Structure formats: C-alpha cells, structure tokens
PDB file of C-alpha atoms and ligand atoms in Angstrom:
ATOM      1  CA  MET A   1     112.012  92.128 131.901  1.00  0.00           C
ATOM      2  CA  SER A   2     111.418  90.104 128.943  1.00  0.00           C
ATOM      3  CA  ARG A   3     108.103  89.496 126.685  1.00  0.00           C
ATOM      4  CA  GLY A   4     110.000  86.654 124.782  1.00  0.00           C
ATOM      5  CA  PHE A   5     110.494  82.986 126.136  1.00  0.00           C
ATOM      6  CA  PHE A   6     114.274  81.671 126.660  1.00  0.00           C
ATOM      7  CA  ILE A   7     114.859  78.033 126.161  1.00  0.00           C
ATOM      8  CA  THR A   8     118.032  76.734 127.016  1.00  0.00           C
ATOM      9  CA  PHE A   9     119.968  72.843 125.848  1.00  0.00           C
ATOM     10  CA  GLU A  10     122.405  71.490 128.278  1.00  0.00           C
ATOM     11  CA  GLY A  11     123.942  68.002 128.718  1.00  0.00           C
ATOM     12  CA  PRO A  12     127.583  66.501 128.593  1.00  0.00           C
ATOM     13  CA  ASP A  13     129.647  67.118 125.271  1.00  0.00           C
ATOM     14  CA  GLY A  14     128.096  65.227 122.416  1.00  0.00           C
ATOM     15  CA  SER A  15     124.826  64.724 123.874  1.00  0.00           C
ATOM     16  CA  GLY A  16     123.393  66.265 120.729  1.00  0.00           C
ATOM     17  CA  LYS A  17     122.802  69.597 122.316  1.00  0.00           C
ATOM     18  CA  SER A  18     123.657  72.052 118.785  1.00  0.00           C
ATOM     19  CA  THR A  19     121.977  69.399 116.777  1.00  0.00           C
ATOM     20  CA  GLN A  20     118.684  69.918 118.644  1.00  0.00           C
ATOM     21  CA  ALA A  21     119.016  73.381 118.837  1.00  0.00           C
ATOM     22  CA  HIS A  22     119.133  73.628 115.221  1.00  0.00           C
ATOM     23  CA  PHE A  23     116.203  71.592 114.780  1.00  0.00           C
ATOM     24  CA  LEU A  24     114.011  73.320 117.374  1.00  0.00           C
ATOM     25  CA  ALA A  25     115.282  76.633 115.901  1.00  0.00           C
ATOM     26  CA  GLN A  26     113.996  75.954 112.232  1.00  0.00           C
ATOM     27  CA  ASN A  27     110.675  74.146 113.538  1.00  0.00           C
ATOM     28  CA  LEU A  28     109.830  77.391 115.274  1.00  0.00           C
ATOM     29  CA  GLN A  29     110.749  79.834 112.195  1.00  0.00           C
ATOM     30  CA  GLU A  30     108.607  77.376 109.911  1.00  0.00           C
ATOM     31  CA  GLU A  31     105.807  78.152 112.148  1.00  0.00           C
ATOM     32  CA  GLY A  32     106.593  81.821 111.751  1.00  0.00           C
ATOM     33  CA  TYR A  33     108.079  82.672 115.276  1.00  0.00           C
ATOM     34  CA  SER A  34     111.202  85.156 115.059  1.00  0.00           C
ATOM     35  CA  VAL A  35     114.261  83.238 116.755  1.00  0.00           C
ATOM     36  CA  LEU A  36     117.574  84.048 117.889  1.00  0.00           C
ATOM     37  CA  LEU A  37     119.672  81.096 118.123  1.00  0.00           C
ATOM     38  CA  THR A  38     122.671  81.308 119.500  1.00  0.00           C
ATOM     39  CA  ARG A  39     125.636  79.514 121.811  1.00  0.00           C
ATOM     40  CA  GLU A  40     127.982  79.524 125.101  1.00  0.00           C
ATOM     41  CA  PRO A  41     130.653  80.237 125.435  1.00  0.00           C
ATOM     42  CA  GLY A  42     130.410  82.865 122.489  1.00  0.00           C
ATOM     43  CA  GLY A  43     127.439  84.556 120.596  1.00  0.00           C
ATOM     44  CA  THR A  44     128.934  87.979 120.459  1.00  0.00           C
ATOM     45  CA  ALA A  45     132.640  88.912 119.232  1.00  0.00           C
ATOM     46  CA  LEU A  46     133.648  88.860 122.915  1.00  0.00           C
ATOM     47  CA  GLY A  47     132.315  85.809 123.638  1.00  0.00           C
ATOM     48  CA  GLU A  48     133.772  83.846 120.692  1.00  0.00           C
ATOM     49  CA  ALA A  49     137.228  85.169 121.353  1.00  0.00           C
ATOM     50  CA  VAL A  50     136.957  84.193 125.006  1.00  0.00           C
ATOM     51  CA  ARG A  51     135.678  80.442 124.173  1.00  0.00           C
ATOM     52  CA  GLY A  52     138.977  80.339 122.129  1.00  0.00           C
ATOM     53  CA  ILE A  53     140.954  80.955 125.716  1.00  0.00           C
ATOM     54  CA  LEU A  54     138.785  78.696 127.388  1.00  0.00           C
ATOM     55  CA  LEU A  55     139.145  75.804 125.094  1.00  0.00           C
ATOM     56  CA  GLY A  56     142.063  76.044 123.362  1.00  0.00           C
ATOM     57  CA  LYS A  57     145.085  74.042 125.472  1.00  0.00           C
ATOM     58  CA  ASP A  58     147.738  77.081 125.389  1.00  0.00           C
ATOM     59  CA  LEU A  59     147.240  79.009 128.244  1.00  0.00           C
ATOM     60  CA  GLN A  60     147.761  78.351 132.323  1.00  0.00           C
ATOM     61  CA  MET A  61     144.317  78.375 133.752  1.00  0.00           C
ATOM     62  CA  SER A  62     143.043  78.378 137.682  1.00  0.00           C
ATOM     63  CA  ASN A  63     139.525  76.789 138.153  1.00  0.00           C
ATOM     64  CA  GLU A  64     138.183  80.174 139.252  1.00  0.00           C
ATOM     65  CA  THR A  65     139.582  81.747 136.468  1.00  0.00           C
ATOM     66  CA  GLU A  66     138.100  79.067 134.019  1.00  0.00           C
ATOM     67  CA  ALA A  67     134.637  80.298 136.370  1.00  0.00           C
ATOM     68  CA  LEU A  68     135.233  83.380 136.081  1.00  0.00           C
ATOM     69  CA  LEU A  69     135.782  83.495 131.923  1.00  0.00           C
ATOM     70  CA  TYR A  70     132.727  81.707 131.592  1.00  0.00           C
ATOM     71  CA  ALA A  71     130.971  84.306 133.435  1.00  0.00           C
ATOM     72  CA  ALA A  72     132.239  87.269 131.565  1.00  0.00           C
ATOM     73  CA  ALA A  73     131.363  85.952 128.357  1.00  0.00           C
ATOM     74  CA  ARG A  74     127.844  85.425 129.509  1.00  0.00           C
ATOM     75  CA  ALA A  75     127.574  88.493 130.591  1.00  0.00           C
ATOM     76  CA  GLN A  76     128.224  89.986 127.393  1.00  0.00           C
ATOM     77  CA  HIS A  77     126.298  87.465 125.864  1.00  0.00           C
ATOM     78  CA  VAL A  78     122.982  88.482 128.127  1.00  0.00           C
ATOM     79  CA  GLU A  79     123.777  92.038 127.610  1.00  0.00           C
ATOM     80  CA  GLU A  80     124.408  92.433 123.941  1.00  0.00           C
ATOM     81  CA  LYS A  81     122.210  89.726 121.894  1.00  0.00           C
ATOM     82  CA  ILE A  82     119.952  87.763 124.666  1.00  0.00           C
ATOM     83  CA  LYS A  83     118.069  90.129 126.554  1.00  0.00           C
ATOM     84  CA  PRO A  84     117.181  92.760 123.425  1.00  0.00           C
ATOM     85  CA  ALA A  85     116.088  89.839 121.826  1.00  0.00           C
ATOM     86  CA  LEU A  86     113.564  88.522 124.620  1.00  0.00           C
ATOM     87  CA  GLU A  87     112.602  92.445 124.770  1.00  0.00           C
ATOM     88  CA  GLN A  88     111.724  92.502 121.213  1.00  0.00           C
ATOM     89  CA  GLY A  89     109.437  89.457 121.797  1.00  0.00           C
ATOM     90  CA  LYS A  90     111.506  86.517 120.232  1.00  0.00           C
ATOM     91  CA  ILE A  91     112.127  82.923 121.474  1.00  0.00           C
ATOM     92  CA  VAL A  92     115.827  82.772 122.194  1.00  0.00           C
ATOM     93  CA  ILE A  93     117.522  79.592 122.202  1.00  0.00           C
ATOM     94  CA  CYS A  94     120.710  78.941 123.725  1.00  0.00           C
ATOM     95  CA  ASP A  95     123.399  75.980 123.488  1.00  0.00           C
ATOM     96  CA  ARG A  96     124.480  75.980 126.740  1.00  0.00           C
ATOM     97  CA  PHE A  97     124.121  78.766 129.554  1.00  0.00           C
ATOM     98  CA  VAL A  98     124.165  78.706 133.660  1.00  0.00           C
ATOM     99  CA  ASP A  99     123.234  75.175 134.241  1.00  0.00           C
ATOM    100  CA  SER A 100     126.490  74.182 132.431  1.00  0.00           C
ATOM    101  CA  SER A 101     128.819  76.243 134.693  1.00  0.00           C
ATOM    102  CA  LEU A 102     127.019  74.964 137.727  1.00  0.00           C
ATOM    103  CA  ALA A 103     127.314  71.401 135.920  1.00  0.00           C
ATOM    104  CA  TYR A 104     131.081  71.729 134.941  1.00  0.00           C
ATOM    105  CA  GLN A 105     132.719  73.692 137.284  1.00  0.00           C
ATOM    106  CA  GLY A 106     130.608  72.843 140.392  1.00  0.00           C
ATOM    107  CA  TYR A 107     129.684  69.425 140.262  1.00  0.00           C
ATOM    108  CA  GLY A 108     132.981  68.493 138.079  1.00  0.00           C
ATOM    109  CA  LEU A 109     135.690  70.514 139.194  1.00  0.00           C
ATOM    110  CA  GLY A 110     134.158  70.756 142.765  1.00  0.00           C
ATOM    111  CA  LEU A 111     134.240  74.462 142.995  1.00  0.00           C
ATOM    112  CA  PRO A 112     131.390  75.792 145.494  1.00  0.00           C
ATOM    113  CA  LEU A 113     127.811  75.946 143.817  1.00  0.00           C
ATOM    114  CA  GLU A 114     126.600  78.894 145.836  1.00  0.00           C
ATOM    115  CA  GLU A 115     129.628  81.506 144.737  1.00  0.00           C
ATOM    116  CA  LEU A 116     128.712  79.812 141.271  1.00  0.00           C
ATOM    117  CA  LYS A 117     125.167  80.394 141.063  1.00  0.00           C
ATOM    118  CA  LYS A 118     125.933  84.225 142.774  1.00  0.00           C
ATOM    119  CA  ILE A 119     128.496  84.985 140.190  1.00  0.00           C
ATOM    120  CA  ASN A 120     126.641  83.849 137.243  1.00  0.00           C
ATOM    121  CA  SER A 121     123.573  85.515 138.706  1.00  0.00           C
ATOM    122  CA  PHE A 122     125.270  88.861 138.256  1.00  0.00           C
ATOM    123  CA  ALA A 123     126.633  87.857 135.288  1.00  0.00           C
ATOM    124  CA  ALA A 124     123.311  87.209 133.602  1.00  0.00           C
ATOM    125  CA  ARG A 125     121.268  89.764 135.485  1.00  0.00           C
ATOM    126  CA  GLY A 126     119.296  87.404 137.578  1.00  0.00           C
ATOM    127  CA  LEU A 127     117.797  86.571 133.762  1.00  0.00           C
ATOM    128  CA  ARG A 128     116.654  82.702 134.047  1.00  0.00           C
ATOM    129  CA  PRO A 129     115.593  80.211 131.060  1.00  0.00           C
ATOM    130  CA  ASN A 130     111.845  79.538 130.770  1.00  0.00           C
ATOM    131  CA  LEU A 131     112.586  75.987 129.986  1.00  0.00           C
ATOM    132  CA  THR A 132     115.572  73.612 129.600  1.00  0.00           C
ATOM    133  CA  PHE A 133     116.199  70.575 127.931  1.00  0.00           C
ATOM    134  CA  LEU A 134     118.328  68.110 129.654  1.00  0.00           C
ATOM    135  CA  LEU A 135     120.057  65.667 127.030  1.00  0.00           C
ATOM    136  CA  ASP A 136     121.231  62.826 128.997  1.00  0.00           C
ATOM    137  CA  LEU A 137     123.954  60.167 128.104  1.00  0.00           C
ATOM    138  CA  GLU A 138     126.500  58.352 129.336  1.00  0.00           C
ATOM    139  CA  PRO A 139     129.756  60.779 129.020  1.00  0.00           C
ATOM    140  CA  GLU A 140     131.550  58.099 127.464  1.00  0.00           C
ATOM    141  CA  ARG A 141     129.219  58.113 124.365  1.00  0.00           C
ATOM    142  CA  GLY A 142     129.130  61.497 123.969  1.00  0.00           C
ATOM    143  CA  LEU A 143     132.432  61.746 124.156  1.00  0.00           C
ATOM    144  CA  ALA A 144     133.128  59.017 121.709  1.00  0.00           C
ATOM    145  CA  ARG A 145     130.579  61.356 119.385  1.00  0.00           C
ATOM    146  CA  ALA A 146     132.393  64.532 119.778  1.00  0.00           C
ATOM    147  CA  ARG A 147     135.447  62.697 118.698  1.00  0.00           C
ATOM    148  CA  ILE A 148     134.184  61.204 115.716  1.00  0.00           C
ATOM    149  CA  GLU A 149     132.529  64.780 114.347  1.00  0.00           C
ATOM    150  CA  ARG A 150     135.702  66.944 115.162  1.00  0.00           C
ATOM    151  CA  GLY A 151     138.810  64.382 115.089  1.00  0.00           C
ATOM    152  CA  GLN A 152     140.155  66.001 118.477  1.00  0.00           C
ATOM    153  CA  MET A 153     139.174  67.145 122.141  1.00  0.00           C
ATOM    154  CA  ASP A 154     139.152  70.634 123.455  1.00  0.00           C
ATOM    155  CA  ARG A 155     140.738  71.085 126.801  1.00  0.00           C
ATOM    156  CA  ILE A 156     137.678  70.535 128.710  1.00  0.00           C
ATOM    157  CA  GLU A 157     136.606  67.443 126.905  1.00  0.00           C
ATOM    158  CA  GLU A 158     139.966  66.269 127.518  1.00  0.00           C
ATOM    159  CA  ARG A 159     139.471  65.765 131.109  1.00  0.00           C
ATOM    160  CA  ALA A 160     139.383  62.401 132.818  1.00  0.00           C
ATOM    161  CA  LEU A 161     136.275  60.533 132.674  1.00  0.00           C
ATOM    162  CA  GLU A 162     135.614  60.805 136.074  1.00  0.00           C
ATOM    163  CA  PHE A 163     135.028  64.288 135.603  1.00  0.00           C
ATOM    164  CA  HIS A 164     132.484  63.993 133.093  1.00  0.00           C
ATOM    165  CA  SER A 165     130.496  61.878 135.305  1.00  0.00           C
ATOM    166  CA  LYS A 166     130.529  64.089 137.961  1.00  0.00           C
ATOM    167  CA  VAL A 167     129.237  66.379 135.141  1.00  0.00           C
ATOM    168  CA  ARG A 168     126.487  64.342 133.973  1.00  0.00           C
ATOM    169  CA  HIS A 169     125.408  63.741 137.648  1.00  0.00           C
ATOM    170  CA  GLY A 170     125.537  67.321 138.340  1.00  0.00           C
ATOM    171  CA  PHE A 171     123.098  68.436 135.591  1.00  0.00           C
ATOM    172  CA  LEU A 172     120.587  65.591 136.611  1.00  0.00           C
ATOM    173  CA  ASP A 173     121.146  67.132 140.236  1.00  0.00           C
ATOM    174  CA  LEU A 174     120.316  70.373 139.240  1.00  0.00           C
ATOM    175  CA  ALA A 175     117.059  69.234 137.000  1.00  0.00           C
ATOM    176  CA  LYS A 176     115.779  67.110 140.062  1.00  0.00           C
ATOM    177  CA  GLN A 177     116.258  70.779 142.183  1.00  0.00           C
ATOM    178  CA  GLU A 178     113.822  72.641 139.361  1.00  0.00           C
ATOM    179  CA  ARG A 179     111.657  70.082 138.094  1.00  0.00           C
ATOM    180  CA  GLU A 180     109.360  72.631 136.784  1.00  0.00           C
ATOM    181  CA  ARG A 181     111.766  74.354 134.340  1.00  0.00           C
ATOM    182  CA  PHE A 182     113.925  71.209 133.187  1.00  0.00           C
ATOM    183  CA  CYS A 183     112.878  68.497 130.484  1.00  0.00           C
ATOM    184  CA  VAL A 184     115.149  65.521 131.072  1.00  0.00           C
ATOM    185  CA  LEU A 185     115.659  63.280 128.222  1.00  0.00           C
ATOM    186  CA  GLN A 186     117.217  60.154 127.859  1.00  0.00           C
ATOM    187  CA  ILE A 187     118.641  60.117 124.636  1.00  0.00           C
ATOM    188  CA  ALA A 188     120.904  57.137 124.464  1.00  0.00           C
ATOM    189  CA  ASP A 189     118.668  54.892 122.279  1.00  0.00           C
ATOM    190  CA  MET A 190     116.720  57.494 120.268  1.00  0.00           C
ATOM    191  CA  SER A 191     117.607  58.961 116.915  1.00  0.00           C
ATOM    192  CA  LYS A 192     118.237  63.013 115.897  1.00  0.00           C
ATOM    193  CA  GLU A 193     114.518  62.803 114.638  1.00  0.00           C
ATOM    194  CA  GLU A 194     112.732  61.312 117.645  1.00  0.00           C
ATOM    195  CA  THR A 195     114.634  63.621 119.999  1.00  0.00           C
ATOM    196  CA  ALA A 196     113.486  66.503 117.741  1.00  0.00           C
ATOM    197  CA  ALA A 197     109.970  65.257 117.656  1.00  0.00           C
ATOM    198  CA  PHE A 198     109.587  65.176 121.620  1.00  0.00           C
ATOM    199  CA  ILE A 199     111.542  68.133 122.137  1.00  0.00           C
ATOM    200  CA  TRP A 200     109.166  69.948 119.223  1.00  0.00           C
ATOM    201  CA  ASN A 201     106.258  68.626 121.022  1.00  0.00           C
ATOM    202  CA  GLN A 202     107.347  69.595 124.051  1.00  0.00           C
ATOM    203  CA  THR A 203     107.977  73.444 123.076  1.00  0.00           C
ATOM    204  CA  LEU A 204     104.665  73.869 121.416  1.00  0.00           C
ATOM    205  CA  ASN A 205     103.102  72.887 124.599  1.00  0.00           C
ATOM    206  CA  LEU A 206     104.548  75.206 126.737  1.00  0.00           C
ATOM    207  CA  LEU A 207     104.809  78.198 124.545  1.00  0.00           C
TER     208      LEU A 207
HETATM  209  N1  ATP B 301     120.413  61.119 118.733  1.00  0.00           N
HETATM  210  C1  ATP B 301     121.277  60.606 117.965  1.00  0.00           C
HETATM  211  N2  ATP B 301     122.088  59.662 117.837  1.00  0.00           N
HETATM  212  C2  ATP B 301     123.112  59.599 117.107  1.00  0.00           C
HETATM  213  N3  ATP B 301     123.947  60.117 116.881  1.00  0.00           N
HETATM  214  C3  ATP B 301     123.803  61.561 117.377  1.00  0.00           C
HETATM  215  C4  ATP B 301     122.241  62.072 117.705  1.00  0.00           C
HETATM  216  N4  ATP B 301     122.278  63.371 117.943  1.00  0.00           N
HETATM  217  C5  ATP B 301     123.523  63.892 117.604  1.00  0.00           C
HETATM  218  N5  ATP B 301     124.086  62.861 117.265  1.00  0.00           N
HETATM  219  C6  ATP B 301     125.561  63.376 116.294  1.00  0.00           C
HETATM  220  O1  ATP B 301     126.636  63.009 117.708  1.00  0.00           O
HETATM  221  C7  ATP B 301     127.473  64.475 117.303  1.00  0.00           C
HETATM  222  C8  ATP B 301     127.080  65.244 118.644  1.00  0.00           C
HETATM  223  O2  ATP B 301     126.354  66.140 118.830  1.00  0.00           O
HETATM  224  P1  ATP B 301     126.456  67.626 118.763  1.00  0.00           P
HETATM  225  O3  ATP B 301     127.228  68.568 118.173  1.00  0.00           O
HETATM  226  O4  ATP B 301     125.035  67.897 118.183  1.00  0.00           O
HETATM  227  O5  ATP B 301     126.624  67.484 120.267  1.00  0.00           O
HETATM  228  P2  ATP B 301     126.420  68.568 121.504  1.00  0.00           P
HETATM  229  O6  ATP B 301     126.026  68.490 122.650  1.00  0.00           O
HETATM  230  O7  ATP B 301     126.819  69.968 120.578  1.00  0.00           O
HETATM  231  O8  ATP B 301     127.952  68.497 121.336  1.00  0.00           O
HETATM  232  P3  ATP B 301     129.402  69.792 122.149  1.00  0.00           P
HETATM  233  O9  ATP B 301     128.885  68.946 123.781  1.00  0.00           O
HETATM  234  O10 ATP B 301     130.483  68.925 122.139  1.00  0.00           O
HETATM  235  O11 ATP B 301     128.988  70.815 121.491  1.00  0.00           O
HETATM  236  C9  ATP B 301     127.222  64.810 116.134  1.00  0.00           C
HETATM  237  O12 ATP B 301     128.413  64.105 115.037  1.00  0.00           O
HETATM  238  C10 ATP B 301     125.639  64.527 115.763  1.00  0.00           C
HETATM  239  O13 ATP B 301     125.717  64.470 114.572  1.00  0.00           O
HETATM  240 MG1   MG B 302     127.778  71.574 120.382  1.00  0.00          MG
END
C-alpha cells in the first residue's frame, strides 16, 4: 500500500516520545527527507476532538468505550493523514500508535489482547509500522516528568502506579514478540541528546 516509511514512538507517559519524535523529524528534514510528524490520539480534527474526550475527566467511560474511541480516532488518522503521506513516499513519524492501545487497554486495563488486535487492525486497515522506538523508563519517573512539565495529570495518567507498571511491562512484552520491528531504549540514564543521537543512527541504518 505504501512507498514511504512508517516510524512510531511508544513508551510510558513522560518517557520522552514527543521530544524524540520532534528531534527525529527535524534531523530527517535537514537531510532533505519529506516528513509527516503526527500524534495519537489526535492527528486530525476528529482525532483531536476524541483526544479531548479520552483525556478529559468529565465523562463516564467504560474500558471497552475507551478502547473503541482510541481505535476510532486511529481509523480517521490512518485514512486522512498517514496513508496518503506514505503513498506520497513520505516518512511518517507517529507519537504513539496501535502498541499503545495494546499496552494501556490490554495489559493495563486487562481487555483481551486478541480482540484489541482485531479492532485495531480494522481501524488501521492492517497498516503496521516499519520501525518502532520503545522508550522504556520506570513509570514513577515518567509521571513525575509529565507532572513537572504540565502541572497536572490527564485521566489516564491519573491511574494508579500499578496500572502504569502493567503498561510498561506490556510494552516490553510486545517488543519481545516482534524484535525485528522494535528498537528498545533504556533511557533512564540518557540525556535527550544522547537518546536523539542513538535514534538518529538507528534510523539511518534502517531507512
Ligand atoms: N532524556 C531526558 N532526560 C531528562 N528529561 C527528559 C528527557 N527526555 C525528555 N525529558 C523531559 O521529560 C518531559 C516529558 O517528555 P515528553 O513530553 O517528550 O514525553 P512523552 O513521552 O511525549 O510524554 P506523554 O506521554 O505525556 O506525551 C519533558 O519535560 C521533557 O523535556
Ligand atoms: Mg507526548
């Protein structure tokens, strides 16, 4: 379906995904690559509206509803933004994708993984990343960073530490199952610049 290259950033809250996605996009653009940098949930007008519902604290939401809303935002994102960009030969960098749904709603909330995979494959029309950077960090540290940066937590971040630990181990488990797609970085003792340099080298090797 595509001529481009699809890179995703995954990992717990506050692990540096957005920071690194920006660095990588900038580096690629400086090398002359055509890049789409986008994020989930969001990336489209509908997606950003759904993001508000998902991360806000006003509405009661079952676990199944949460999973379907993430998938709904993703379906629009793939159709409206990601697929067209890949067809134009762009490098698409996405801050979170299907793995986040499996880690948070699957490993974290305990929804059945096989069902989640089906729903998300339907939403993404089977599209899968060529390369996924998993930024691994203890959830305590990531949440503390997010709190310092924004001063408050969203509906998902507010969940208990136990939930965030399950999410972290979920990501690591997913990475073990698909070693050829995942590049796992233990970033606890790495600066932003060191992390960016590692990601840049890895990307150049694989492009
Ligand atoms: N290697 C690092 N060392 C120290 N601080 C960092 C590092 N990388 C990012 N940070 C800081 O941690 C905070 C969270 O980073 P960032 O927003 O990129 O994470 P994120 O994974 O996108 O978080 P979220 O899941 O909330 O979107 C920011 O304030 C950022 O400047
Ligand atoms: Mg972010």
